[in-house]
GROMACS .gro file of C-alpha atoms in nm:
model
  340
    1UNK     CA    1  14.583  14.021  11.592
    2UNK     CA    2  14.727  13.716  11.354
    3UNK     CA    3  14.408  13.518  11.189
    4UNK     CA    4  14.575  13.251  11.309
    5UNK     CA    5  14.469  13.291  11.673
    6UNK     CA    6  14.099  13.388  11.570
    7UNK     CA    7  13.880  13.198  11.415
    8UNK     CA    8  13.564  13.016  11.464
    9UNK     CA    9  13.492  12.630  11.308
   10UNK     CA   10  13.309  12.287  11.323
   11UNK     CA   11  13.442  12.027  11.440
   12UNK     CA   12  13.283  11.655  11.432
   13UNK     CA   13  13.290  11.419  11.782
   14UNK     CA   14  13.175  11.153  11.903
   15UNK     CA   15  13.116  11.024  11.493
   16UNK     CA   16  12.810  11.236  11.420
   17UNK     CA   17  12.776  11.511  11.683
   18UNK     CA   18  12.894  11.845  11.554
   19UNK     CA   19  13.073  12.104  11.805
   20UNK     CA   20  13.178  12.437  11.766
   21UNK     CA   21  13.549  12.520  11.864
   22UNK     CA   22  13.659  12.901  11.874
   23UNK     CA   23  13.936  13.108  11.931
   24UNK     CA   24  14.089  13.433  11.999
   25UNK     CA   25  14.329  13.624  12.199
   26UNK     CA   26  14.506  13.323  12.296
   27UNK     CA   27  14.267  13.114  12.436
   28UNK     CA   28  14.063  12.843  12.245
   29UNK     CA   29  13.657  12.651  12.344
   30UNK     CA   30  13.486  12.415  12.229
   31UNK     CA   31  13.102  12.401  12.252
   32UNK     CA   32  12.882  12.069  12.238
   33UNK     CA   33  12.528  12.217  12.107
   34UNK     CA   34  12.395  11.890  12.112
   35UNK     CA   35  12.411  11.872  12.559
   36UNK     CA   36  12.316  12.176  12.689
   37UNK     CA   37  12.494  12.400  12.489
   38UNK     CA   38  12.800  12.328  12.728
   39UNK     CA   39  13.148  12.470  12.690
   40UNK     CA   40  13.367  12.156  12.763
   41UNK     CA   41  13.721  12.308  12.689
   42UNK     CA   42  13.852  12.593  12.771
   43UNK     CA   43  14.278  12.667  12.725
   44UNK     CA   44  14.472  12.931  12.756
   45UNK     CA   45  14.676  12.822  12.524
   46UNK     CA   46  15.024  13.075  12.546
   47UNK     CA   47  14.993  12.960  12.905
   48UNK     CA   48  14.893  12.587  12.855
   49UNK     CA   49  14.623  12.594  13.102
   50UNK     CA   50  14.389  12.372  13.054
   51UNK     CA   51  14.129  12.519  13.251
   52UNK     CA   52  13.765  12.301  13.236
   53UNK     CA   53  13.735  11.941  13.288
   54UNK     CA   54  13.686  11.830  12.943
   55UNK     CA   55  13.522  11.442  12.853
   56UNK     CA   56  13.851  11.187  12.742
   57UNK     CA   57  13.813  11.088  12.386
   58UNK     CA   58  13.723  10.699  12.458
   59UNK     CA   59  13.416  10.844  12.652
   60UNK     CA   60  13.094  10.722  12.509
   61UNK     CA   61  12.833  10.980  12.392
   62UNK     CA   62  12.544  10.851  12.602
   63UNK     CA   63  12.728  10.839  12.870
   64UNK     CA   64  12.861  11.212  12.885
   65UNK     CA   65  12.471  11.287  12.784
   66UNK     CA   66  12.344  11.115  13.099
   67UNK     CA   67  12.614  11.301  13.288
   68UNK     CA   68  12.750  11.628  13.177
   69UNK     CA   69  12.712  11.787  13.467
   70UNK     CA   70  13.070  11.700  13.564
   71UNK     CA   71  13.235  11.845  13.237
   72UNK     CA   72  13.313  12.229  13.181
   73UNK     CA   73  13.030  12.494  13.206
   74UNK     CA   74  12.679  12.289  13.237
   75UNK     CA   75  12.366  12.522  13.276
   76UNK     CA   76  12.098  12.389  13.580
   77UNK     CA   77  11.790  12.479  13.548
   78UNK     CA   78  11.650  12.473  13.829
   79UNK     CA   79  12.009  12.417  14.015
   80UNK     CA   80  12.054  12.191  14.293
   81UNK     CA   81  11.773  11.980  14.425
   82UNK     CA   82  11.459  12.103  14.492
   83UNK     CA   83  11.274  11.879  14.812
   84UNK     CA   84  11.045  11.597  14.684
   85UNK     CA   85  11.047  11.720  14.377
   86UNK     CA   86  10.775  11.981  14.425
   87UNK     CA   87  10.710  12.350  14.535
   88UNK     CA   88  10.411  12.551  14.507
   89UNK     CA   89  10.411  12.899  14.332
   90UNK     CA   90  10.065  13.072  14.408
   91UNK     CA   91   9.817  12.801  14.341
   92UNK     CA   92  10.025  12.614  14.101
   93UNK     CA   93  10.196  12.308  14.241
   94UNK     CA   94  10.505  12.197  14.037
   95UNK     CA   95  10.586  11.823  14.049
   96UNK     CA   96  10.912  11.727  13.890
   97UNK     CA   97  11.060  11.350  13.858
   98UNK     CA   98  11.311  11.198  14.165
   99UNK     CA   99  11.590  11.171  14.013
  100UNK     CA  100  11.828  11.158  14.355
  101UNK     CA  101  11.686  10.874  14.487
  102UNK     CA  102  11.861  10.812  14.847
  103UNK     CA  103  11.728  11.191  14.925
  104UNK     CA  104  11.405  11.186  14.763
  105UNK     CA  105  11.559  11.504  14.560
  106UNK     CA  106  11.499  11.619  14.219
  107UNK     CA  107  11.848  11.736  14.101
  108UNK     CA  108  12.007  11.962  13.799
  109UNK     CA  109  11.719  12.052  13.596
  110UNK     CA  110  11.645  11.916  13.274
  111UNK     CA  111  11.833  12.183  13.006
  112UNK     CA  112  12.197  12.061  13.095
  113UNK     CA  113  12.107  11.715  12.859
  114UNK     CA  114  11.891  11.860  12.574
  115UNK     CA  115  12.025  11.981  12.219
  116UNK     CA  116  12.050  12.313  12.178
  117UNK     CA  117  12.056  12.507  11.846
  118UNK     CA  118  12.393  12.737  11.715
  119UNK     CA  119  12.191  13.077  11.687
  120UNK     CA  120  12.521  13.285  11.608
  121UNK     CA  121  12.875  13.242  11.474
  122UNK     CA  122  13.095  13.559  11.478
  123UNK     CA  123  13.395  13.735  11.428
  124UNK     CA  124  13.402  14.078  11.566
  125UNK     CA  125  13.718  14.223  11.549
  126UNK     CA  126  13.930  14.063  11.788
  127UNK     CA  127  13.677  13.884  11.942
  128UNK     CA  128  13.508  13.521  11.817
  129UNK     CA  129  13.178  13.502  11.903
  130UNK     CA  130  12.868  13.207  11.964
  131UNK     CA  131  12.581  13.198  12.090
  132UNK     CA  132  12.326  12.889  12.133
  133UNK     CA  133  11.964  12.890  12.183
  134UNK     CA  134  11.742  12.639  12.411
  135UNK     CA  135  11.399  12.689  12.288
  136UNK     CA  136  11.159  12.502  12.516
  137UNK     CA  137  10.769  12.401  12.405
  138UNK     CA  138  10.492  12.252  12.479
  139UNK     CA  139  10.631  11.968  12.297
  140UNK     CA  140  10.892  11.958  12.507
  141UNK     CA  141  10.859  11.599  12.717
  142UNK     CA  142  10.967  11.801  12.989
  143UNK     CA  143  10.632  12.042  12.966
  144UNK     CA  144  10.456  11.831  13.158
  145UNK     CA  145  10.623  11.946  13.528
  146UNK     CA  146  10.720  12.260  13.403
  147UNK     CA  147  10.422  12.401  13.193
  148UNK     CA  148  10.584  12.717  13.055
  149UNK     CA  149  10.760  12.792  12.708
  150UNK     CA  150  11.056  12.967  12.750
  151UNK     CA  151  11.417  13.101  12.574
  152UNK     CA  152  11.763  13.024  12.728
  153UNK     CA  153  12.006  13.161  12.549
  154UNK     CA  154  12.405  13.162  12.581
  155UNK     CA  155  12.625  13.418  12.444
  156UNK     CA  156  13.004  13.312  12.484
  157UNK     CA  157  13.250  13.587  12.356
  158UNK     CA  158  13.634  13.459  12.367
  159UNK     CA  159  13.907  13.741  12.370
  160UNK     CA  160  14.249  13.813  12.535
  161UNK     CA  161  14.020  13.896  12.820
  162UNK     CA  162  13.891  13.525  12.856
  163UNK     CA  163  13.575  13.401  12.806
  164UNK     CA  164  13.315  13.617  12.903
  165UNK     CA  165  12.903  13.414  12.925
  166UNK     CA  166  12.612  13.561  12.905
  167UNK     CA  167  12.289  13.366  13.019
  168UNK     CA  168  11.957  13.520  12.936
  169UNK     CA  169  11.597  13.386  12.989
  170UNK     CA  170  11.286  13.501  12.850
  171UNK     CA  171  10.944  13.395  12.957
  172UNK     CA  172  10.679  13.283  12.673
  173UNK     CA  173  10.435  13.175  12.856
  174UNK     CA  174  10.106  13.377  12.990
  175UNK     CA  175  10.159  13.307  13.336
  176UNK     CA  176  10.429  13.419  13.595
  177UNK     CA  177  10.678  13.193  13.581
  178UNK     CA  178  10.989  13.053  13.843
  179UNK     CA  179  11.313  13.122  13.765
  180UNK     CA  180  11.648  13.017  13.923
  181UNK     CA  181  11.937  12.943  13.741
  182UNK     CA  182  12.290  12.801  13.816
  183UNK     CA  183  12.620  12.635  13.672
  184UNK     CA  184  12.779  12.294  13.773
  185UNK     CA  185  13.138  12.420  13.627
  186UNK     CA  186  13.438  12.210  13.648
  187UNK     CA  187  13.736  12.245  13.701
  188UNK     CA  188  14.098  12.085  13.618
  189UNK     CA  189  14.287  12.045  13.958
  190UNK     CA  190  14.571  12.083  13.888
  191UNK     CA  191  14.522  12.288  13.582
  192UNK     CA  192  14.844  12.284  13.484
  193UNK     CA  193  15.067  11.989  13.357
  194UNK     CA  194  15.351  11.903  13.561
  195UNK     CA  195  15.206  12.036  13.840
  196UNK     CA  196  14.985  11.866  14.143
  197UNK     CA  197  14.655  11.915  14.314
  198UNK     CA  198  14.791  11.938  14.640
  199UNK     CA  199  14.957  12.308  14.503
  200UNK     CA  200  14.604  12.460  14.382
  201UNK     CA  201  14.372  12.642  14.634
  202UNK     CA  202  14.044  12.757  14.604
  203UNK     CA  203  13.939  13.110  14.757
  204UNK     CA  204  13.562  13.203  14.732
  205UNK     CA  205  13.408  13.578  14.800
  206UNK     CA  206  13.189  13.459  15.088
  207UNK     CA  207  12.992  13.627  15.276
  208UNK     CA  208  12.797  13.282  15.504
  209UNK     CA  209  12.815  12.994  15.528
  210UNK     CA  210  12.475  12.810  15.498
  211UNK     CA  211  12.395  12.493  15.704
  212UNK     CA  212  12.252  12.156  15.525
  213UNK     CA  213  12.070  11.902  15.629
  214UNK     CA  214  12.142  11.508  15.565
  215UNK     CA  215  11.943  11.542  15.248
  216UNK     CA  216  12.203  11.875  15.140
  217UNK     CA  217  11.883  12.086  15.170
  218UNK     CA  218  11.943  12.444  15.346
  219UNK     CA  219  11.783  12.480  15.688
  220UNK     CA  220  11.761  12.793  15.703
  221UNK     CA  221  12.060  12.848  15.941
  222UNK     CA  222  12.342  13.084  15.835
  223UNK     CA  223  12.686  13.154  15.997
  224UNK     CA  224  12.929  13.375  15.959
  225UNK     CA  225  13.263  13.178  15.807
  226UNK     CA  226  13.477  13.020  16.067
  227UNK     CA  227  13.791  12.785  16.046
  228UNK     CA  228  13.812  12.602  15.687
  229UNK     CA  229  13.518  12.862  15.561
  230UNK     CA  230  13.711  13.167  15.712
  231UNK     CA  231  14.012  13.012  15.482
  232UNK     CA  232  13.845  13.023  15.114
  233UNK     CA  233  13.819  13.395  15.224
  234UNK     CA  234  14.198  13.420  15.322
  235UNK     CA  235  14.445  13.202  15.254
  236UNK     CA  236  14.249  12.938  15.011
  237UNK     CA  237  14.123  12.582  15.043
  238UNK     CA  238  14.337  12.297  14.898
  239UNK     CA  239  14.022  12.095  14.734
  240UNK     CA  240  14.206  11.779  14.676
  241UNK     CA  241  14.226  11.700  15.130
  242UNK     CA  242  13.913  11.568  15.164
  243UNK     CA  243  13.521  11.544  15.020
  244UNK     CA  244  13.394  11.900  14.999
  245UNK     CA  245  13.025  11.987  14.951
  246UNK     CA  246  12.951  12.321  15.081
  247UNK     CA  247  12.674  12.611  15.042
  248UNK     CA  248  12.745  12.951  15.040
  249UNK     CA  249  12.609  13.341  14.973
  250UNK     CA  250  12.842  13.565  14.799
  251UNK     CA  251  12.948  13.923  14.873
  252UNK     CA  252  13.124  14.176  14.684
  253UNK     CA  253  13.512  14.212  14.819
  254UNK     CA  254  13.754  14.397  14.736
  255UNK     CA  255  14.091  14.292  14.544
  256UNK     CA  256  14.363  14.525  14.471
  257UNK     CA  257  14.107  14.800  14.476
  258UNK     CA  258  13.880  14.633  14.289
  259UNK     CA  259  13.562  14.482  14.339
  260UNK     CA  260  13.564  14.123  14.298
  261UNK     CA  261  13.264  13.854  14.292
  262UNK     CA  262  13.330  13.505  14.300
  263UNK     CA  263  13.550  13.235  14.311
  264UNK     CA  264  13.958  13.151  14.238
  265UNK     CA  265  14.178  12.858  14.219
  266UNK     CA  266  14.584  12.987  14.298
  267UNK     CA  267  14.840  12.745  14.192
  268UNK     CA  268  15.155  12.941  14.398
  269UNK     CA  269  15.437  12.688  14.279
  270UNK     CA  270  15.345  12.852  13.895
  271UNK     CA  271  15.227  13.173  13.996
  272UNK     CA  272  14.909  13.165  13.795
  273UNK     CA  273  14.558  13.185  13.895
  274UNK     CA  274  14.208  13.068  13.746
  275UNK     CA  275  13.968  13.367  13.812
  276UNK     CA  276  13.594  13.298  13.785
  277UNK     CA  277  13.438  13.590  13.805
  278UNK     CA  278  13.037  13.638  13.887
  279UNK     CA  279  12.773  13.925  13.851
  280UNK     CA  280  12.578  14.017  14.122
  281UNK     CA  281  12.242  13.864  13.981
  282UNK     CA  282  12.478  13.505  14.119
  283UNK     CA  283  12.394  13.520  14.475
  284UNK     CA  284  12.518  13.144  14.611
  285UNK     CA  285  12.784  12.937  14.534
  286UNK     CA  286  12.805  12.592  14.583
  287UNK     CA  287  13.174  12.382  14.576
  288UNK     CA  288  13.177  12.067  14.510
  289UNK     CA  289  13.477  11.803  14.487
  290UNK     CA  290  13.351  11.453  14.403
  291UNK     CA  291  13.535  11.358  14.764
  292UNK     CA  292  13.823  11.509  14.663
  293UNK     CA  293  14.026  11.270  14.483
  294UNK     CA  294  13.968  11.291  14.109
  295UNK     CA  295  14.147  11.569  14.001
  296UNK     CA  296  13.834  11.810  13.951
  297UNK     CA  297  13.620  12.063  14.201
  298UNK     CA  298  13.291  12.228  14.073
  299UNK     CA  299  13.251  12.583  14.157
  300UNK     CA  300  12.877  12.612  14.115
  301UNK     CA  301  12.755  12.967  14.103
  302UNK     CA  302  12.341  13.020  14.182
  303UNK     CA  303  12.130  13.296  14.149
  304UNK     CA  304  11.934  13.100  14.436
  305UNK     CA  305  11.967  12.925  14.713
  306UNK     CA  306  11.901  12.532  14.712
  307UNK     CA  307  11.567  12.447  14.754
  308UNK     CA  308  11.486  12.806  14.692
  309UNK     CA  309  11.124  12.768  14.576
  310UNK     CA  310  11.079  12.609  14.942
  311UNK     CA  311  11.299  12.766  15.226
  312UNK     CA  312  11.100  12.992  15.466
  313UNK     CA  313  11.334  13.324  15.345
  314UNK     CA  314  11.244  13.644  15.199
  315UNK     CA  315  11.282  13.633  14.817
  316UNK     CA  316  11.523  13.932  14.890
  317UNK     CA  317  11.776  13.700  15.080
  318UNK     CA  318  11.706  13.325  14.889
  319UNK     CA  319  11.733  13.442  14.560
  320UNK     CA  320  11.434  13.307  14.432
  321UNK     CA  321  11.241  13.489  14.159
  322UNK     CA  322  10.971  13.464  13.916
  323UNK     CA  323  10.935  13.644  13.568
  324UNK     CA  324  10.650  13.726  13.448
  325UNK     CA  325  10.504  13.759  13.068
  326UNK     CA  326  10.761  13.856  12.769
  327UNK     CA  327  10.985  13.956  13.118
  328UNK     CA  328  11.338  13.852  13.071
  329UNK     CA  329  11.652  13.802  13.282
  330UNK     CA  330  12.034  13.779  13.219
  331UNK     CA  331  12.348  13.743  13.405
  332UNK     CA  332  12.724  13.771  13.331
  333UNK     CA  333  13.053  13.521  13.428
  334UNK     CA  334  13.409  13.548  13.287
  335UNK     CA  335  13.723  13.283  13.319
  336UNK     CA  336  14.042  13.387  13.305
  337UNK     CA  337  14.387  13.307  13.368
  338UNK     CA  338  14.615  13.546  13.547
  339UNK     CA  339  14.988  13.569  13.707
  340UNK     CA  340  14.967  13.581  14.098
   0.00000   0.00000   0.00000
């Protein structure tokens, strides 16, 4: 491989904030350490797909801080809103801020907005690799609804392949501890230039479709996919038509004889497809479109369901898990472009 296309360097935005921006095997990142250790840009750049929803440049800091959750790869911890704010976990009550007023919802976790530290810069033969570390303490203002030290950490390694993440959690604490983690990723649509939205469709590896309640907390109630649901499985959703926000559990299918987890957006009038693909430890998916008419869907995969601390499911079907002492957990998505 040239030099040229791999590399790894700093880069300074937003006047003082220093990002990481890497490369190799023709695509190219850019990670902002200091909010959530979030990959805002992601190209392929022999292709020129631009495939995240990156912040414009006369975007003010505090403002992307207070709301990255609608820029590139954004880790929730917890994801999704969690009813009143609270859940119980033995005799432990949890009791975290409302931050989604008009449901009485807390929403997104806290990690997505706090600085993050560069752990790892790499080069390993044809791959560039960074990781980023979330240490959180008892000094941590957040401690105080969620009394347990932990370790996120977020491996990214770029290569022809894509961009491959790694998310692992370790518990620090003494006690047995929740865990549920998710992604608020955005996408371009279109994510192509010269192209539109109305020529991009999303298709999703579904497996139900859950049922929400006025509040976008789960019931409880699962169908099988019918009409529009049926037709993320099939033919694809066009996500620019109307508001979309919709809950579902993934399966494994089967694509061209191999198995396939997770989530794709098809542009047919350039024959090229986005391909987010999920390990099985990501067992919901939400998508989200901001109604529809900004030129951006979230694909949000979850190891959970929402609320999952409070639905009446087995663990074994909600996702929900704890981990206890030194225990540690990790999952895998990749991003990719591909001809159709």
């Amino acid at each position: 491989m040239n030099n040229k296309d791999l590399w790894i360097k700093e880069e300074i935005i937003w006047s003082e904030h220093k990002c990481i921006r890497f490369a190799a095997g023709g695509y190219e990142a850019l990670i902002i350490p200091d909010v959530g250790g979030n990959v805002v840009e992601l190209k392929d750049t022999n292709k020129g797909v631009t495939i995240l929803r990156t912040p414009k440049k006369d975007l003010k800091f505090e403002d992307f801080k207070n709301r990255p959750q609608v820029y590139g790869l954004p880790v929730l911890f917890p994801p999704n809103r969690i009813d009143d704010g609270t859940f119980k976990l033995g005799d432990k009550t949890y009791k975290f801020p409302i931050n989604e007023a008009k449901n009485n919802n807390y929403i997104h976790g806290f990690i997505k907005n706090s600085k993050w530290t560069v752990h790892k810069k790499k080069i390993d033969q044809d791959k560039a690799l960074v990781e980023v570390v979330f240490d959180f303490t008892k000094e941590n203002e957040a401690y105080k609804y969620f009394s347990h030290e932990f370790q996120f950490k977020l491996s990214y390694e770029l290569s022809s392949k894509g961009l491959k993440q790694t998310t692992s959690v370790v518990n620090l604490s003494s006690e047995e501890m929740p865990l549920s983690v998710g992604y608020h990723s955005a996408f371009n649509v279109p994510f192509i230039e010269g192209s539109e939205d109305s020529n991009c469709r999303v298709k999703i590896s579904i497996d139900k479709f859950w049922k929400q309640d006025s509040r976008n907390l789960p019931t409880g109630e699962s169908f099988a996919p019918t009409g529009e649901q049926k037709e993320y499985l099939e033919n694809g959703v066009a996500v620019a038509s109307h508001p979309i926000e919709s809950l579902f559990s993934l399966k494994d299918i089967d694509v061209n004889g191999k198995t396939f987890r997770g989530a794709c957006i098809e542009d047919a009038s350039k024959n090229t497809r986005v391909v987010y693909e999920m390990s099985s430890e990501y067992k919901y998916l939400v998508i989200w479109n901001d109604m529809g008419d900004k030129k951006y869907a979230c694909i949000e995969p979850q190891t959970s369901i929402i609320n999952s601390p409070n639905v009446k499911l087995d663990r074994s079907v909600s996702g929900f898990k704890t981990l206890k002492p030194n225990e540690s957990w990790s999952g895998v998505c990749k991003l990719y472009i591909e001809n159709m």
